[in-house]
Short mmCIF file of C-alpha atoms in Angstrom, two decimals:
data_model
loop_
_atom_site.label_atom_id
_atom_site.label_comp_id
_atom_site.label_asym_id
_atom_site.label_seq_id
_atom_site.Cartn_x
_atom_site.Cartn_y
_atom_site.Cartn_z
CA MET A 22 19.90 146.80 136.39
CA GLY A 23 16.89 147.79 134.29
CA SER A 24 16.80 150.53 131.76
CA SER A 25 17.23 154.05 133.10
CA PRO A 26 15.01 156.61 131.40
CA GLU A 27 15.72 160.18 130.58
CA PRO A 28 14.88 162.73 133.28
CA SER A 29 11.48 163.44 131.74
CA SER A 30 10.33 159.86 132.35
CA PRO A 31 11.74 158.46 135.60
CA PRO A 32 11.31 154.75 136.29
CA GLU A 33 9.40 153.14 139.09
CA MET A 34 12.10 151.26 140.92
CA SER A 35 13.08 150.30 144.44
CA GLY A 36 16.28 150.75 146.34
CA PRO A 37 18.27 153.90 147.09
CA GLY A 38 17.01 155.62 143.96
CA CYS A 39 13.30 154.93 144.47
CA CYS A 40 11.50 157.10 141.98
CA ILE A 41 7.94 158.29 141.51
CA ARG A 42 6.76 159.27 138.06
CA VAL A 43 6.47 163.03 137.74
CA THR A 44 3.77 164.53 135.55
CA SER A 45 4.79 167.35 133.25
CA GLU A 46 3.22 170.75 133.89
CA ASP A 47 3.72 171.95 130.35
CA GLY A 48 0.07 171.30 129.62
CA LEU A 49 -1.02 174.21 131.81
CA ASP A 50 0.03 176.70 129.16
CA SER A 51 -2.37 175.20 126.66
CA LEU A 52 -5.33 175.95 128.93
CA SER A 53 -4.88 179.72 128.92
CA VAL A 54 -7.19 181.94 126.89
CA SER A 55 -4.21 183.73 125.35
CA SER A 56 -2.94 180.52 123.80
CA VAL A 57 -6.35 179.91 122.21
CA GLU A 58 -6.39 183.43 120.79
CA GLU A 59 -2.86 183.08 119.42
CA GLU A 60 -3.84 179.88 117.67
CA ALA A 61 -6.87 181.58 116.13
CA GLU A 62 -4.69 184.43 114.84
CA ALA A 63 -2.19 182.01 113.36
CA HIS A 64 -4.95 180.31 111.35
CA PRO A 65 -7.40 182.99 110.11
CA ALA A 66 -10.82 181.95 108.97
CA THR A 67 -11.39 181.32 105.24
CA PRO A 68 -14.30 182.93 103.34
CA ARG A 69 -16.12 179.63 103.04
CA LYS A 70 -18.69 178.85 105.70
CA LYS A 71 -17.49 176.59 108.52
CA PRO A 72 -19.59 173.69 109.68
CA PRO A 73 -21.18 174.27 113.12
CA SER A 74 -18.86 171.76 114.79
CA ALA A 75 -15.72 173.76 113.88
CA ALA A 76 -16.56 176.64 116.24
CA LEU A 77 -15.94 176.37 119.97
CA PRO A 78 -19.25 176.41 121.86
CA GLY A 79 -19.78 179.33 124.22
CA ARG A 80 -19.76 176.98 127.20
CA VAL A 81 -16.27 175.69 126.31
CA LEU A 82 -14.92 179.22 125.96
CA HIS A 83 -16.49 180.12 129.28
CA ARG A 84 -14.84 177.16 130.97
CA LEU A 85 -11.46 177.98 129.43
CA SER A 86 -11.84 181.54 130.64
CA ALA A 87 -12.71 180.30 134.12
CA VAL A 88 -9.64 178.03 134.16
CA GLY A 89 -7.41 180.92 133.09
CA SER A 90 -8.91 183.21 135.73
CA ALA A 91 -8.51 180.60 138.46
CA LEU A 92 -4.90 179.99 137.48
CA THR A 93 -4.16 183.72 137.50
CA SER A 94 -5.81 184.10 140.91
CA PHE A 95 -3.81 181.18 142.26
CA LEU A 96 -0.51 182.61 141.05
CA SER A 97 -1.41 186.02 142.46
CA ALA A 98 -2.19 184.44 145.84
CA GLU A 99 1.07 182.51 145.65
CA ARG A 100 3.02 185.72 145.08
CA ARG A 101 1.18 187.45 147.92
CA LEU A 102 1.97 184.59 150.27
CA ALA A 103 5.67 184.58 149.34
CA LYS A 104 5.81 188.36 149.79
CA ARG A 105 4.12 188.11 153.18
CA VAL A 106 6.63 185.49 154.35
CA GLN A 107 9.46 187.85 153.37
CA GLU A 108 7.79 190.74 155.20
CA VAL A 109 7.35 188.69 158.39
CA THR A 110 10.97 187.52 158.38
CA GLN A 111 12.18 191.11 157.92
CA GLU A 112 10.31 192.41 160.97
CA PRO A 113 12.90 192.32 163.78
CA ALA A 114 10.23 193.01 166.40
CA SER A 115 8.33 189.81 165.53
CA TYR A 116 9.26 186.36 166.81
CA VAL A 117 9.92 184.96 163.33
CA GLY A 118 11.75 188.07 162.13
CA GLY A 119 13.96 188.19 165.21
CA LEU A 120 14.72 184.48 164.94
CA VAL A 121 15.61 184.66 161.23
CA GLN A 122 17.73 187.79 161.44
CA ASN A 123 19.57 186.68 164.57
CA PHE A 124 20.16 183.20 163.19
CA VAL A 125 21.52 184.55 159.91
CA GLY A 126 23.69 187.03 161.80
CA HIS A 127 24.93 184.27 164.11
CA VAL A 128 26.00 182.07 161.18
CA LEU A 129 27.66 184.97 159.34
CA ARG A 130 29.57 186.00 162.47
CA GLY A 131 31.30 182.63 162.64
CA GLY A 132 28.62 180.35 164.05
CA ALA A 133 29.04 177.97 161.10
CA ALA A 134 32.65 177.26 162.05
CA ARG A 135 31.63 175.93 165.47
CA HIS A 136 30.19 172.74 163.98
CA PRO A 137 32.51 169.73 163.93
CA THR A 138 31.23 168.49 160.55
CA SER A 139 29.60 169.90 157.43
CA THR A 140 26.61 167.59 157.94
CA GLU A 141 25.85 169.09 161.35
CA LEU A 142 26.07 172.62 159.92
CA LEU A 143 23.63 171.85 157.11
CA GLN A 144 21.34 169.91 159.44
CA GLU A 145 21.03 172.92 161.75
CA ILE A 146 20.12 175.18 158.82
CA ARG A 147 17.62 172.63 157.47
CA GLN A 148 16.05 172.29 160.91
CA MET A 149 15.72 176.05 161.20
CA ILE A 150 13.90 176.23 157.83
CA SER A 151 11.60 173.34 158.81
CA SER A 152 10.83 174.94 162.16
CA LEU A 153 10.04 178.29 160.57
CA ARG A 154 7.87 176.67 157.89
CA GLY A 155 5.95 174.64 160.46
CA TYR A 156 5.32 177.69 162.62
CA LEU A 157 4.28 179.96 159.74
CA CYS A 158 1.90 177.39 158.25
CA GLU A 159 0.23 176.94 161.66
CA SER A 160 0.11 180.64 162.58
CA SER A 161 -2.47 183.26 161.60
CA GLU A 162 0.15 185.63 160.17
CA LEU A 163 -0.27 184.31 156.62
CA GLN A 164 -4.05 183.86 156.46
CA ASP A 165 -4.75 187.22 154.83
CA ALA A 166 -2.22 186.50 152.09
CA TRP A 167 -3.41 182.98 151.27
CA GLU A 168 -6.95 182.45 150.05
CA TYR A 169 -6.63 178.73 149.42
CA GLY A 170 -6.73 176.18 152.19
CA ASP A 171 -4.46 173.56 150.58
CA LEU A 172 -1.84 172.82 153.26
CA GLU A 173 0.49 171.10 150.80
CA GLU A 174 0.51 174.11 148.46
CA THR A 175 1.05 176.44 151.42
CA ASP A 176 4.04 174.37 152.52
CA LEU A 177 5.62 174.55 149.06
CA VAL A 178 5.23 178.32 148.75
CA VAL A 179 6.46 179.01 152.29
CA GLU A 180 9.40 176.64 151.80
CA ALA A 181 10.50 178.46 148.62
CA ALA A 182 10.09 181.86 150.28
CA LEU A 183 12.21 180.76 153.25
CA TYR A 184 14.99 179.71 150.87
CA LYS A 185 15.21 183.35 149.83
CA CYS A 186 15.04 184.65 153.41
CA VAL A 187 17.52 182.21 154.97
CA LEU A 188 19.65 180.58 152.27
CA LYS A 189 20.20 183.55 149.98
CA PRO A 190 22.13 185.61 152.57
CA LEU A 191 23.95 182.49 153.82
CA ARG A 192 24.83 180.84 150.50
CA ASP A 193 28.41 182.17 150.19
CA CYS A 194 29.13 181.57 153.87
CA ILE A 195 27.85 177.99 153.65
CA TYR A 196 30.02 177.19 150.64
CA ALA A 197 33.09 178.77 152.23
CA GLN A 198 32.55 176.62 155.31
CA LEU A 199 31.94 173.44 153.28
CA LEU A 200 35.13 174.12 151.34
CA ASP A 201 37.02 174.60 154.61
CA PHE A 202 35.59 171.41 156.17
CA HIS A 203 36.51 169.21 153.21
CA SER A 204 39.87 170.86 152.58
CA ARG A 205 40.88 170.10 156.15
CA ASP A 206 39.67 166.49 156.06
CA GLY A 207 41.51 165.89 152.76
CA SER A 208 38.47 164.64 150.84
CA LEU A 209 38.61 167.36 148.16
CA GLN A 210 42.29 166.82 147.42
CA LYS A 211 41.61 163.10 147.14
CA LEU A 212 38.76 163.83 144.74
CA ARG A 213 40.95 166.09 142.58
CA ASP A 214 43.78 163.53 142.45
CA HIS A 215 41.44 160.74 141.36
CA GLN A 216 39.83 163.06 138.81
CA LEU A 217 43.25 163.54 137.18
CA SER A 218 43.93 159.80 137.21
CA MET A 219 40.59 158.95 135.63
CA GLY A 220 41.04 161.70 133.04
CA ARG A 221 43.90 159.66 131.57
CA GLN A 222 41.77 156.54 131.14
CA SER A 223 40.11 155.47 127.91
CA LEU A 224 36.34 155.23 127.50
CA ALA A 225 36.59 151.45 127.65
CA GLU A 226 38.52 151.62 130.92
CA LEU A 227 35.79 153.89 132.33
CA GLY A 228 33.16 151.33 131.32
CA VAL A 229 31.51 153.61 128.75
CA THR A 230 29.52 151.77 126.07
CA ALA A 231 27.19 154.57 124.95
CA GLY A 232 27.92 157.87 123.24
CA VAL A 233 29.55 160.67 125.23
CA PRO A 234 29.07 164.46 124.92
CA ASP A 235 31.18 166.16 122.27
CA ALA A 236 32.87 169.51 123.00
CA PRO A 237 29.79 171.72 122.35
CA ALA A 238 27.52 169.40 124.34
CA LEU A 239 30.03 169.31 127.20
CA GLU A 240 30.06 173.12 127.25
CA ARG A 241 26.27 173.15 127.54
CA ILE A 242 26.41 170.69 130.42
CA GLN A 243 29.10 172.74 132.15
CA ALA A 244 26.92 175.84 131.75
CA ARG A 245 24.06 174.02 133.51
CA LEU A 246 26.41 172.97 136.30
CA LEU A 247 27.61 176.55 136.69
CA GLN A 248 23.99 177.72 137.03
CA MET A 249 23.42 174.94 139.54
CA HIS A 250 26.40 176.09 141.60
CA GLN A 251 25.36 179.75 141.56
CA ALA A 252 21.80 179.09 142.79
CA TYR A 253 21.03 179.39 146.50
CA SER A 254 17.76 177.41 146.36
CA PRO A 255 18.34 173.63 146.58
CA LYS A 256 15.17 173.13 144.53
CA LYS A 257 16.51 175.31 141.70
CA LYS A 258 19.81 173.46 141.91
CA GLU A 259 17.92 170.19 141.49
CA ALA A 260 16.18 171.60 138.38
CA GLN A 261 19.55 172.42 136.80
CA LEU A 262 20.87 168.96 137.70
CA LEU A 263 17.94 167.36 135.85
CA LYS A 264 18.59 169.56 132.81
CA ALA A 265 22.22 168.41 132.83
CA CYS A 266 21.00 164.79 132.97
CA LYS A 267 18.79 165.41 129.93
CA LEU A 268 21.78 166.77 127.99
CA ILE A 269 23.79 163.70 128.93
CA TYR A 270 21.03 161.41 127.68
CA GLU A 271 20.88 163.34 124.42
CA ALA A 272 24.61 162.76 124.00
CA MET A 273 24.04 159.03 124.48
CA ASN A 274 22.27 159.06 121.07
CA HIS A 275 18.78 158.24 122.41
CA GLY A 276 19.39 154.53 122.56
CA VAL A 277 17.70 152.18 125.00
CA TYR A 278 20.11 152.48 127.87
CA GLY A 279 19.96 151.37 131.47
CA ALA A 280 21.38 152.87 134.64
CA ASP A 281 24.48 150.75 134.05
CA ASP A 282 25.03 152.72 130.81
CA PHE A 283 24.20 156.16 132.24
CA LEU A 284 26.53 155.97 135.26
CA PRO A 285 29.78 155.56 133.26
CA VAL A 286 28.85 158.49 130.99
CA LEU A 287 28.00 160.61 134.02
CA THR A 288 31.36 159.71 135.53
CA TYR A 289 33.07 160.73 132.28
CA VAL A 290 31.27 164.10 132.40
CA LEU A 291 32.23 164.70 136.03
CA VAL A 292 35.87 164.00 135.25
CA LYS A 293 35.70 166.77 132.62
CA CYS A 294 33.97 169.33 134.89
CA ASP A 295 34.59 171.39 138.03
CA ILE A 296 34.19 168.38 140.25
CA VAL A 297 34.76 170.21 143.54
CA SER A 298 31.83 172.56 142.94
CA VAL A 299 29.62 169.63 141.95
CA GLN A 300 30.60 167.72 145.10
CA LEU A 301 29.64 170.67 147.31
CA ASP A 302 26.41 171.22 145.35
CA VAL A 303 25.32 167.59 145.78
CA GLU A 304 25.97 167.74 149.52
CA TYR A 305 24.08 171.06 149.71
CA MET A 306 21.03 169.55 147.99
CA MET A 307 21.10 166.26 149.87
CA GLU A 308 21.02 168.01 153.24
CA LEU A 309 18.90 171.12 152.55
CA LEU A 310 16.09 169.82 150.34
CA GLU A 311 12.88 169.20 152.26
CA PRO A 312 12.46 165.42 152.76
CA SER A 313 9.36 165.18 150.55
CA GLN A 314 11.35 166.78 147.71
CA LEU A 315 13.83 163.90 147.83
CA GLN A 316 11.28 161.53 146.33
CA GLY A 317 10.72 160.96 142.65
CA GLU A 318 12.87 161.95 139.71
CA GLY A 319 15.00 164.52 141.54
CA GLY A 320 15.88 162.16 144.38
CA TYR A 321 16.70 159.34 141.96
CA TYR A 322 19.19 161.35 139.92
CA LEU A 323 20.63 163.12 142.97
CA THR A 324 21.58 159.76 144.48
CA THR A 325 22.97 158.69 141.10
CA TRP A 326 25.27 161.73 141.07
CA PHE A 327 26.27 160.96 144.64
CA GLY A 328 27.15 157.40 143.58
CA ALA A 329 29.29 158.66 140.68
CA LEU A 330 31.15 161.10 142.94
CA TYR A 331 31.62 158.36 145.53
CA HIS A 332 33.15 156.15 142.87
CA ILE A 333 35.58 158.86 141.74
CA SER A 334 36.56 159.63 145.33
CA ASN A 335 37.31 155.94 145.97
CA PHE A 336 38.69 155.17 142.51
CA GLN A 337 41.03 152.26 141.91
CA SER A 338 42.54 151.50 138.53
CA ALA A 339 40.86 148.08 138.31
CA MET A 340 37.37 149.46 139.00
CA VAL A 341 34.80 149.80 136.24
CA THR A 342 31.92 152.23 136.78
CA ARG A 343 29.02 150.08 135.60
CA GLN A 344 27.07 150.15 138.89
CA ILE A 345 26.87 152.16 142.09
CA SER A 346 29.12 150.38 144.55
CA ILE A 347 27.79 148.49 147.55
CA GLU A 348 29.55 151.00 149.83
CA ALA A 349 27.88 153.93 148.06
CA GLN A 350 24.48 152.22 148.25
CA ASP A 351 24.96 151.66 151.98
CA SER A 352 25.84 155.33 152.44
CA ILE A 353 22.73 156.36 150.46
CA HIS A 354 20.51 154.11 152.58
CA ARG A 355 21.86 155.64 155.81
CA TRP A 356 21.39 159.14 154.39
CA GLN A 357 17.81 158.37 153.30
CA ARG A 358 16.94 157.00 156.73
CA ARG A 359 18.41 160.04 158.48
CA ARG A 360 16.68 162.57 156.18
CA THR A 361 13.24 160.91 156.12
CA ILE A 362 12.79 159.39 159.59
CA HIS A 363 11.41 162.62 161.10
CA HIS A 364 9.40 163.42 157.99
CA ASN A 365 7.54 160.13 158.36
CA GLN A 366 6.61 161.04 161.93
CA HIS A 367 4.30 163.96 161.03
CA ILE A 368 6.96 166.62 160.68
CA PRO A 369 4.70 169.70 161.01
CA GLN A 370 4.06 168.87 164.67
CA VAL A 371 7.75 168.15 165.28
CA ASP A 372 8.68 171.48 163.69
CA CYS A 373 6.29 173.44 165.90
CA ASP A 374 7.70 171.79 169.05
CA ILE A 375 11.29 172.79 168.31
CA LEU A 376 12.78 175.32 170.74
CA TYR A 377 16.12 176.95 169.92
CA VAL A 378 18.22 177.42 173.04
CA SER A 379 21.53 179.27 173.21
CA PHE A 380 24.34 178.75 175.72
CA GLN A 381 25.50 181.62 177.97
CA GLU A 382 24.97 184.31 175.32
CA PRO A 383 22.04 184.99 172.94
CA PHE A 384 22.39 183.06 169.66
CA ALA A 385 25.69 181.50 170.71
CA ASN A 386 26.18 177.72 170.35
CA GLN A 387 22.47 177.34 169.61
CA LYS A 388 20.84 173.91 169.92
CA ALA A 389 17.48 172.76 168.55
CA ILE A 390 15.58 170.94 171.31
CA PRO A 391 12.20 169.17 170.91
CA VAL A 392 10.01 170.78 173.58
CA PRO A 393 6.32 169.67 173.65
CA ALA A 394 3.75 172.10 175.02
CA HIS A 395 3.57 170.29 178.40
CA MET A 396 7.36 170.21 178.98
CA THR A 397 8.56 172.35 181.91
CA ALA A 398 11.57 174.66 182.08
CA ALA A 399 13.17 172.27 184.59
CA SER A 400 12.96 169.41 182.07
CA VAL A 401 14.41 171.62 179.34
CA CYS A 402 17.31 172.47 181.67
CA VAL A 403 18.01 168.75 182.17
CA VAL A 404 18.26 168.28 178.39
CA CYS A 405 20.45 171.40 178.05
CA SER A 406 22.82 170.25 180.80
CA LYS A 407 23.48 167.06 178.87
CA LYS A 408 23.79 168.78 175.47
CA TYR A 409 26.23 171.37 176.78
CA GLY A 410 28.02 169.02 179.19
CA VAL A 411 27.87 171.25 182.27
CA SER A 412 29.24 169.77 185.50
CA ASN A 413 27.06 171.84 187.88
CA PRO A 414 23.57 171.94 186.33
CA GLU A 415 22.00 173.29 189.52
CA ALA A 416 23.82 176.59 188.87
CA TYR A 417 22.17 177.06 185.46
CA GLY A 418 18.70 178.15 184.42
CA LEU A 419 16.61 178.84 181.33
CA PHE A 420 16.23 182.54 180.54
CA LEU A 421 14.12 184.54 178.12
CA VAL A 422 16.42 187.26 176.80
CA THR A 423 15.40 190.33 174.81
CA ASP A 424 17.44 193.33 173.68
CA SER A 425 17.21 194.91 177.12
CA THR A 426 16.14 192.27 179.62
CA SER A 427 17.05 188.83 180.90
CA ARG A 428 14.33 186.87 182.69
CA LEU A 429 14.65 183.55 184.48
CA LEU A 430 11.85 181.06 183.85
CA ALA A 431 10.34 179.28 186.85
CA GLU A 432 11.10 175.56 186.98
CA ASP A 433 7.44 174.59 186.60
CA SER A 434 6.74 177.09 183.80
CA ARG A 435 6.30 175.87 180.22
CA PRO A 436 8.63 177.46 177.66
CA GLN A 437 6.24 176.88 174.76
CA GLN A 438 3.51 178.81 176.62
CA THR A 439 6.04 181.53 177.34
CA ARG A 440 6.89 181.77 173.67
CA SER A 441 3.21 181.91 172.71
CA ALA A 442 2.57 184.68 175.25
CA SER A 443 5.50 186.63 173.85
CA LEU A 444 4.11 186.29 170.33
CA LYS A 445 0.63 187.43 171.35
CA SER A 446 2.02 190.48 173.15
CA HIS A 447 4.05 191.46 170.03
CA SER A 448 7.07 192.02 172.27
CA ALA A 449 10.60 192.64 170.99
CA SER A 450 12.60 189.79 169.49
CA CYS A 451 13.59 187.27 172.13
CA CYS A 452 15.82 184.28 172.61
CA PHE A 453 15.95 181.38 175.07
CA VAL A 454 19.34 181.13 176.77
CA TYR A 455 20.66 178.40 179.09
CA LYS A 456 23.15 180.17 181.35
CA LEU A 457 24.45 180.64 184.88
CA LYS A 458 21.99 182.09 187.35
CA GLY A 459 22.79 185.52 188.72
CA GLU A 460 20.78 187.73 191.04
CA GLU A 461 17.61 187.19 189.01
CA GLN A 462 14.48 186.14 190.84
CA GLU A 463 12.53 183.16 189.63
CA ALA A 464 9.31 183.80 187.79
CA PRO A 465 6.05 182.66 189.39
CA SER A 466 4.49 179.51 188.03
CA GLU A 467 1.29 181.36 187.10
CA GLY A 468 0.75 183.28 183.84
CA ASP A 469 3.48 183.12 181.28
CA GLY A 470 6.18 182.04 183.67
CA LEU A 471 8.28 185.23 183.51
CA ALA A 472 9.94 187.10 186.35
CA PRO A 473 10.01 190.90 186.39
CA ALA A 474 12.62 192.39 184.10
CA GLN A 475 16.12 192.35 185.56
CA GLU A 476 19.09 194.48 184.68
CA PRO A 477 19.89 194.75 180.96
CA ILE A 478 22.42 192.43 179.38
#
């Protein structure tokens, strides 16, 4: 393999660790007016007369001032947008607020344990964040808070704000459930056992040819990993992972090293650290980062850490950690395909078409179902009958449930239109539920497709 650069200069390479060069943002600080003034104060003028060229022309100062003002305005708008997202998600009477608060409550009340695998749990949470982001970016609720029309920037700010609204309250619950999943399947015990075995091997047996972190450097790396574990935002976790990579490269004595040299040193570091927490963190990032964030430097090193953990988990005494194994590469390729296939199919539209449907009770056994605007309630019921495995689908219907009412949707009504009508009317938080029909009367096909309110549930 070719040389593997430090995190500040990722390579352009193909394969599971395909990387795009990332430009440093440090230069932004040098454009501020305050930095120019500080520099002037640090070097006071001498009594002798300066040549005309030594002074900054008024036009340059004006442009620097304009850049600083624009940057300040942008950051202020960014903060306003993030604050508005948090306000919307905290309004239980709004569609988004009701969905967020009920979803978080559902997961905290044990909904996470209903998933058969950790991947399905994290996928549901990721899909919820994507759906919320797609809706918010398309809706008019954020227009007053965002003065700039850059869709990409809007996506990034809304994504980060949703991490705080959804992942922050769920972080401890998610990790408890991941720990339970992998304790029951035996993978964590296997990882710990192999960690102990590899800890008794020499550097040569581990395939290490470069320098390794000494005790103080290892403590600094462990501190970064602790910060990574404590963060709820997958993006902030990724930032700490890259800082740990930089410390590892510094310990390798700044030689010209390739990925074949970095991987053994990384494996050595993992053997010396809290490997269980790192394993859970890597899974958390790989499943919860937005697909576009998996490109470039972060994605490259994330898959490298996955490969090192995969090697430790499948360790055999004769193995040398010079390259990511073929099995690990195959697993990375399957993961990349699964995480990016929907992103490559214009994900904002997919997100907006997602309808969350519960089974029998509001926010119980919730499924995410792609429902285009033209899809009828009858068609949604067909999909639900297959997802929930009901034997008598004719006895079930799709209901719009609020805090006090349960309304059956007509078969030819369109759930997405019903949802839009509910949003425009600013009605109480609602939920779509696939459940047994009772005495409710079907809604007419005209209007929003709702029947008169029936008895409270």
